[in-house]
GROMACS .gro file of C-alpha atoms in nm:
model
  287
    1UNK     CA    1  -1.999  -2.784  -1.460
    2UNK     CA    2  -1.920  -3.107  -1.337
    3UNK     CA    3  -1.795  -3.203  -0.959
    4UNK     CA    4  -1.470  -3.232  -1.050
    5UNK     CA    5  -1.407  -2.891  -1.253
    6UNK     CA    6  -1.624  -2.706  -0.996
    7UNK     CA    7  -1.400  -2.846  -0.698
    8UNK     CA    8  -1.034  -2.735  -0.849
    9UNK     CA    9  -1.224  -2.386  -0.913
   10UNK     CA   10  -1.306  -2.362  -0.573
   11UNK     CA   11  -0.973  -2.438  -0.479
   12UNK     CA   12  -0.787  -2.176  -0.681
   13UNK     CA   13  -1.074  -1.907  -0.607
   14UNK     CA   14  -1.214  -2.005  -0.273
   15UNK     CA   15  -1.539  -1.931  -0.405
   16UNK     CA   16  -1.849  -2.116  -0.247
   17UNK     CA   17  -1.666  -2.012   0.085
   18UNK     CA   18  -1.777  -1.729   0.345
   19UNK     CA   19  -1.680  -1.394   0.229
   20UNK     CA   20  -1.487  -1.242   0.481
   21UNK     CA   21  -1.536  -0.997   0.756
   22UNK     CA   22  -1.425  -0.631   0.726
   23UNK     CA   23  -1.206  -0.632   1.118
   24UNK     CA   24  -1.354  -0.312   1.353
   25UNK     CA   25  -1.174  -0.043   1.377
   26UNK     CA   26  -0.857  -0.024   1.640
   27UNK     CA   27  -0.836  -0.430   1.562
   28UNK     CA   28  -0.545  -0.558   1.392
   29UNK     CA   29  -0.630  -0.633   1.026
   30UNK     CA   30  -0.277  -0.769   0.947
   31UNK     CA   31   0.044  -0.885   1.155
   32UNK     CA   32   0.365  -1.033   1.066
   33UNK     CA   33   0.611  -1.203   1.287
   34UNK     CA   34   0.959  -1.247   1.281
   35UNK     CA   35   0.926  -1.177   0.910
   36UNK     CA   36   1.241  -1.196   0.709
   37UNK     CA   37   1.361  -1.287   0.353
   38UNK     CA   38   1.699  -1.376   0.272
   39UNK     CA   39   1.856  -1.397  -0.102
   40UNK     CA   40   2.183  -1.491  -0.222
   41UNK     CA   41   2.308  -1.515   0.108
   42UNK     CA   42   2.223  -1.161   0.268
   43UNK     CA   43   1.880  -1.116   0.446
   44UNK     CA   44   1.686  -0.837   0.208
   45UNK     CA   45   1.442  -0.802   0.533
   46UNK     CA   46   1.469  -0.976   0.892
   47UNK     CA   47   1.311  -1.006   1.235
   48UNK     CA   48   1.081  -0.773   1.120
   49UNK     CA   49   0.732  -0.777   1.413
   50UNK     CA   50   0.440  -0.532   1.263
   51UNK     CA   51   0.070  -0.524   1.325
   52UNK     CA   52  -0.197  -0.307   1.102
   53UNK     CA   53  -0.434  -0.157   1.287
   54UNK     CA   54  -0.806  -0.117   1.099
   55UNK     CA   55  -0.899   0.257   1.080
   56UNK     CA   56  -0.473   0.347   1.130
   57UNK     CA   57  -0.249   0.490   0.845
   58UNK     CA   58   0.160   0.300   0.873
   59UNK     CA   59   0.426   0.492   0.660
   60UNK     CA   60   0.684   0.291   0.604
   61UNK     CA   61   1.012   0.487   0.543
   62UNK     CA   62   1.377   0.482   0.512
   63UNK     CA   63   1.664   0.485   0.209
   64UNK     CA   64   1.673   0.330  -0.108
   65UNK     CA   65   1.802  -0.079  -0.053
   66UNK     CA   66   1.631  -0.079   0.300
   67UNK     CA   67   1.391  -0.341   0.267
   68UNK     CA   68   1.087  -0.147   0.218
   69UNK     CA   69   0.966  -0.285  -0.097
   70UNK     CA   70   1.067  -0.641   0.010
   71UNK     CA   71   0.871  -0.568   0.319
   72UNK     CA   72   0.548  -0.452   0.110
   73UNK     CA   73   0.577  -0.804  -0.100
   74UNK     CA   74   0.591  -0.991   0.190
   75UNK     CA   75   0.283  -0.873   0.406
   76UNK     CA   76   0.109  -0.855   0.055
   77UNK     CA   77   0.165  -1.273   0.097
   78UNK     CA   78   0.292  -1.226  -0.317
   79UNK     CA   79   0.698  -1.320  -0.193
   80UNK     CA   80   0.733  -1.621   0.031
   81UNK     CA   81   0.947  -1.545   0.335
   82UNK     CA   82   1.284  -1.740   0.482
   83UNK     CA   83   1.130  -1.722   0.827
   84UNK     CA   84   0.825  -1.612   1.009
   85UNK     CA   85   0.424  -1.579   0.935
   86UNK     CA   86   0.220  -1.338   0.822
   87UNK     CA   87  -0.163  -1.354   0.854
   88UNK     CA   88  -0.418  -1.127   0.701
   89UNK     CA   89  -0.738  -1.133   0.913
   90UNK     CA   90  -0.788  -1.464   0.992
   91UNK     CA   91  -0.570  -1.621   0.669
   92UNK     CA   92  -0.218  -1.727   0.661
   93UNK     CA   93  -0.126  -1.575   0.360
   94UNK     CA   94   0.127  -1.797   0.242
   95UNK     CA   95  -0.165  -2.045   0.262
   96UNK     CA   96  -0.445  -1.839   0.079
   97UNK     CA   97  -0.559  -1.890  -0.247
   98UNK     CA   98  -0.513  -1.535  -0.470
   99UNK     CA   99  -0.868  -1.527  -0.469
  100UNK     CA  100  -0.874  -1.537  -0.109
  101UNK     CA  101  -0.630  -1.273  -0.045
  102UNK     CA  102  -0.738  -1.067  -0.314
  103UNK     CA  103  -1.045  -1.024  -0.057
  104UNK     CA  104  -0.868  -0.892   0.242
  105UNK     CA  105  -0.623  -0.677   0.099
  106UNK     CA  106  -0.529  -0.483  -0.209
  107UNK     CA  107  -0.176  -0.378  -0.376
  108UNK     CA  108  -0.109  -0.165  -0.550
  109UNK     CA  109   0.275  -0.202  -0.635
  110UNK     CA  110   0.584   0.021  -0.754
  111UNK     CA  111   0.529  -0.009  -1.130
  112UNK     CA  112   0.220  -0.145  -1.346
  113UNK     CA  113   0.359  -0.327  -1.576
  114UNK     CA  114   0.053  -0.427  -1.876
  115UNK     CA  115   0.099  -0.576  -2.182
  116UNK     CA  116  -0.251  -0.487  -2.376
  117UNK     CA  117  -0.452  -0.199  -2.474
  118UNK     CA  118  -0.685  -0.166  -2.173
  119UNK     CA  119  -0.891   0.149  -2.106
  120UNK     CA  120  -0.903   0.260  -1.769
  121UNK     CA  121  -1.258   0.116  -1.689
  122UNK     CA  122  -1.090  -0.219  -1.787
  123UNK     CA  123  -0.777  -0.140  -1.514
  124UNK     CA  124  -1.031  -0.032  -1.256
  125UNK     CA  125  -1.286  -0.327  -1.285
  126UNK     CA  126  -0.970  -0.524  -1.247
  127UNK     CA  127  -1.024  -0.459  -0.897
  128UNK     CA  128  -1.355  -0.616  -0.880
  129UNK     CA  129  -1.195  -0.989  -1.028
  130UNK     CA  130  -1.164  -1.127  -0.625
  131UNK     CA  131  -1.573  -1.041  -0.607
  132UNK     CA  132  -1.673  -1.267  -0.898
  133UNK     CA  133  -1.969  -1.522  -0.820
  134UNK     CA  134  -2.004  -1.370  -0.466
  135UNK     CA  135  -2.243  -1.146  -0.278
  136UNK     CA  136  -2.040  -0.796  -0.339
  137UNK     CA  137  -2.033  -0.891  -0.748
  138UNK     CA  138  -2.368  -0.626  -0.674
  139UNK     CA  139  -2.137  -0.358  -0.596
  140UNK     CA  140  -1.884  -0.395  -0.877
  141UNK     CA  141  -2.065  -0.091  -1.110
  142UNK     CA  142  -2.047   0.113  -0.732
  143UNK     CA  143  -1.689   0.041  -0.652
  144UNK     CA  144  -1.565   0.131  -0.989
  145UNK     CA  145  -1.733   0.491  -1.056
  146UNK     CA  146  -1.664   0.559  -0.671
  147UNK     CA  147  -1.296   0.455  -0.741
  148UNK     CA  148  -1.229   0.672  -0.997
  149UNK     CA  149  -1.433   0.961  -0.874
  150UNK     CA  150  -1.163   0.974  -0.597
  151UNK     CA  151  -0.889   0.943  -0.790
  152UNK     CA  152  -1.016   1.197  -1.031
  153UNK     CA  153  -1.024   0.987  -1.323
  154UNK     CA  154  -1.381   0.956  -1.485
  155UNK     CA  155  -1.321   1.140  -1.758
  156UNK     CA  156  -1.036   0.938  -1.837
  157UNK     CA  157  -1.274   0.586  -1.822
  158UNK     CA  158  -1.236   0.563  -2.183
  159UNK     CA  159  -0.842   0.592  -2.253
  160UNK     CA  160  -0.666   0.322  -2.343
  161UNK     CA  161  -0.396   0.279  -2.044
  162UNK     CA  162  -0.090   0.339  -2.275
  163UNK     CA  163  -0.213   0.668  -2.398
  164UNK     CA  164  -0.183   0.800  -2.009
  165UNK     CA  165   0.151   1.002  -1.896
  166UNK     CA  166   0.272   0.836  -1.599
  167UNK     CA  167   0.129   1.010  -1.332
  168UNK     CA  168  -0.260   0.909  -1.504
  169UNK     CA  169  -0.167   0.567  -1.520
  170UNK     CA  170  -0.017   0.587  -1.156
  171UNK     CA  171  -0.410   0.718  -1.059
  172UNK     CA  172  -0.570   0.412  -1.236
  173UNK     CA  173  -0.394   0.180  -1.033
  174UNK     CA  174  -0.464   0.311  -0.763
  175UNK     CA  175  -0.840   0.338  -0.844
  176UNK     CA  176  -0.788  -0.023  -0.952
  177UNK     CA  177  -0.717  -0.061  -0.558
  178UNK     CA  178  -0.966   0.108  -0.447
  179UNK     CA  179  -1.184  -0.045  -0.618
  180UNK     CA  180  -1.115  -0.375  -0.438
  181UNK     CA  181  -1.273  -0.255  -0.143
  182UNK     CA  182  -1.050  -0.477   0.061
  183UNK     CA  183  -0.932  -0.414   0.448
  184UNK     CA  184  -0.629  -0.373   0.389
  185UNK     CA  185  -0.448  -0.122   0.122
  186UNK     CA  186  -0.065  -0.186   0.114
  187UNK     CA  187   0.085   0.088  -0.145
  188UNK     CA  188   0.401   0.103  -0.265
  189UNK     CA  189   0.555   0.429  -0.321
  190UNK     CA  190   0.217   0.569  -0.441
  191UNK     CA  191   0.298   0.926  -0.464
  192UNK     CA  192   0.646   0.892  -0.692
  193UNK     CA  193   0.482   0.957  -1.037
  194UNK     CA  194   0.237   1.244  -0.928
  195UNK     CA  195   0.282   1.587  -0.964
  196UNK     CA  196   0.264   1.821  -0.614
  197UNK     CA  197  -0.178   1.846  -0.688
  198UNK     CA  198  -0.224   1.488  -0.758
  199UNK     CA  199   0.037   1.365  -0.495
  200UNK     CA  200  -0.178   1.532  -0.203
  201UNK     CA  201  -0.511   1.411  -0.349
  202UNK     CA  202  -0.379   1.080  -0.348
  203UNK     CA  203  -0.265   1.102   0.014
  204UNK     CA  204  -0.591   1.303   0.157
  205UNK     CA  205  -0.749   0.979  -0.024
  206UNK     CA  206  -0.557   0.695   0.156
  207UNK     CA  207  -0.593   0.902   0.486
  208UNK     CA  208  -0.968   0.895   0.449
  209UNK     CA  209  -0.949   0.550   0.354
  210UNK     CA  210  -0.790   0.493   0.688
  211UNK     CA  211  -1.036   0.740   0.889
  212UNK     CA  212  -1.309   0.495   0.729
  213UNK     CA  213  -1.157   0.226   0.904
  214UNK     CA  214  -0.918   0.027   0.647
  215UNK     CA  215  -0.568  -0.061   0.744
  216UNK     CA  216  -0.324   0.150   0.528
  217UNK     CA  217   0.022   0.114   0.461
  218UNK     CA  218   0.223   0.285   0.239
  219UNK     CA  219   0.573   0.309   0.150
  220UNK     CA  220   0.697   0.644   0.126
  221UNK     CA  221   1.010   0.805   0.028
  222UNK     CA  222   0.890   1.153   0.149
  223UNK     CA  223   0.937   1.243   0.500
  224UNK     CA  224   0.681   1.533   0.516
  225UNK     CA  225   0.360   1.356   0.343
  226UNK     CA  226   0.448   1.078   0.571
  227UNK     CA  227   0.463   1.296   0.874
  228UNK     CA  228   0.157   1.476   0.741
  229UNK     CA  229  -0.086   1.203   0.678
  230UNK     CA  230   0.055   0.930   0.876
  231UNK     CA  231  -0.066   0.788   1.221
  232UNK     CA  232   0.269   0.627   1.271
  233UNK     CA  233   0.559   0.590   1.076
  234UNK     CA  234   0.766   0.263   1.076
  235UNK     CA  235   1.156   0.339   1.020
  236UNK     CA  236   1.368   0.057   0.809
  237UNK     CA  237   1.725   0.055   0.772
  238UNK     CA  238   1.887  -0.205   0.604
  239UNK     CA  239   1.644  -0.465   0.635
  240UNK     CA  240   1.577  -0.428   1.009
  241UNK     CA  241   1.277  -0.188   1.179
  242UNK     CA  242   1.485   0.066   1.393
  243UNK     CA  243   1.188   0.257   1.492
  244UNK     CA  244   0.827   0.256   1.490
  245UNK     CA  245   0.574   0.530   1.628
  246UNK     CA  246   0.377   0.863   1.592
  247UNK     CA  247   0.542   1.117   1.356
  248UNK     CA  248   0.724   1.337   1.625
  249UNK     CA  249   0.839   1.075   1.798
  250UNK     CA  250   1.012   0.899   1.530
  251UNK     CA  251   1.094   1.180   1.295
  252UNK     CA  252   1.406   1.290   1.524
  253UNK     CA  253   1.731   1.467   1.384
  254UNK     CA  254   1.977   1.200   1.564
  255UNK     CA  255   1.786   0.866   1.387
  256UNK     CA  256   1.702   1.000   1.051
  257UNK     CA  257   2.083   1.130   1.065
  258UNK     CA  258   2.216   0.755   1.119
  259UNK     CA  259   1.954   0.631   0.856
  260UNK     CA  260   1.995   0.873   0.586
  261UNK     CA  261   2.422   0.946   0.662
  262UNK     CA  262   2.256   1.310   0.565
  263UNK     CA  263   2.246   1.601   0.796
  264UNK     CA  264   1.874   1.649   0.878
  265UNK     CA  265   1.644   1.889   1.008
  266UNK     CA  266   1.355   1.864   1.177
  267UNK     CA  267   1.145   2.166   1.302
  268UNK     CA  268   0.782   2.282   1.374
  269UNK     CA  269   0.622   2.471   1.101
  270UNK     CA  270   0.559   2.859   1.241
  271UNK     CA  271   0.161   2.872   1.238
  272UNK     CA  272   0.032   2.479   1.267
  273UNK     CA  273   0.295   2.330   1.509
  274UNK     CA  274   0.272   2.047   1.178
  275UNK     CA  275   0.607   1.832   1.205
  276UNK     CA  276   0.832   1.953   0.925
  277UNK     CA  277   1.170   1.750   0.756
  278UNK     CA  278   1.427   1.824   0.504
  279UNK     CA  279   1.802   1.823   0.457
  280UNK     CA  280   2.012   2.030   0.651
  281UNK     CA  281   2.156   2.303   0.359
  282UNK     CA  282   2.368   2.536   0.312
  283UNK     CA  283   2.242   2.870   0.186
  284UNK     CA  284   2.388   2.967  -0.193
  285UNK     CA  285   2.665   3.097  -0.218
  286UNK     CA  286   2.804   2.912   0.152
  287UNK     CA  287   3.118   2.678   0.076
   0.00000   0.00000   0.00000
């Protein structure tokens, strides 16, 4: 290859640089300041301040419109913001190359969205694309039979992607992410194709991932896998971040009631003390 070609690969890739370095545990791994996007003149996310802790799990809650997905795109570096910075490990991300970013952390977003015939070994070695031509390309065979070990999909290596119901493919993507074996996992609404099995494999997964000292953050719709996997929980509501903090702190009947405009109730379950949410209903046959 001559000078020329090799120097514009390096520049889209960032290969030939220093891989990066994994941050210790109870470092931040990711912040975000002032972080906001506006569109068609209203502001989809704004003033929004949020570290990632290596070796912490972040739910990110609240209703549908709130900004959570926006949010998700944004620390991911994939959506440019209106105002503010974000910087994963020591990279701006609006300044990384994909390759760069691809390094430090991993997505894995709403919907999957693929065009061809892959088999799930193609979707999961996906994941190993950032580690091309560098030092960890030894680990690629690792990653990807570790990956979907965890996910519980080796005997699914074979099937081609759109032969899987929804709640497989959901699993592949996520041991496409896994696979990465980046710092940083930022997962969008993982759990909302899974059945009640899969959806607290998925979660015991991302919680180890955290205990092994990644940075997790995952967008959740449901209250009680947040508050039972989560080290904090991050509250948005309409854009803005009313609340951020340990499960019983922030799970409280007066804010979710303002947030959701749904009676709520919040309670201690009878035999673990475990932090327990739902809607306030009436019993049948009440009017």
């Amino acid at each position: 290859m001559d000078m020329s070609r090799r120097t514009v690969l390096e520049r889209i890739t960032g290969r030939g640089r220093p891989l990066p370095v994994p941050p210790a545990p109870g470092t931040v791994a990711l912040t975000a300041r002032g972080l906001g996007l506006r569109m068609g003149g209203t502001w989809l996310v704004r003033d929004v301040d949020l570290d990632l802790t290596a070796g912490r799990f972040l739910a990110v809650v609240g209703p549908n419109g709130a900004g959570k997905s926006t949010l998700l795109s944004l620390l991911a570096g994939d959506q440019p913001p209106t105002s503010g910075s974000v910087r994963i490990g020591d990279l701006a991300a609006g300044e990384a190359r994909p390759a760069e970013a691809a390094r430090r952390r991993a997505v894995l977003p709403q919907r999957a969205v693929l065009s061809f015939p892959f088999t799930v070994a193609d979707i999961v070695a996906m994941g190993r694309a950032p580690w091309a031509d560098t030092g960890a390309e030894e680990e690629d065979e690792e990653a990807i039979a570790e990956a979907l070990d965890a996910t519980g999909m080796t005997a699914f290596a074979h099937r081609r992607y759109p032969t899987l119901s929804g709640g497989e493919q959901a699993r592949a993507s996520f041991a496409r992410v896994l696979a990465q074996r980046t710092p940083v996992l930022l997962l969008d609404e993982p759990t909302a194709a899974l059945d009640l099995r899969h959806q607290e494999q998925l979660m015991v997964t991302a919680r180890a991932c955290a205990d092994s000292g990644h940075a997790v953050l995952a967008v959740l719709h449901d209250l009680q896998l947040a508050a039972a996997y989560a080290d904090e929980i991050a509250v948005l509501s309409a854009g803005l971040l009313v609340a951020r903090g340990e499960p019983e702190q922030v799970l409280t009947e007066r804010l979710l009631e303002e947030v959701y405009q749904l009676p709520i109730e919040v309670f201690r379950h009878p035999a673990t003390g475990a932090v327990m949410v739902g809607p306030r209903r009436l019993g049948k046959g009440t009017p």
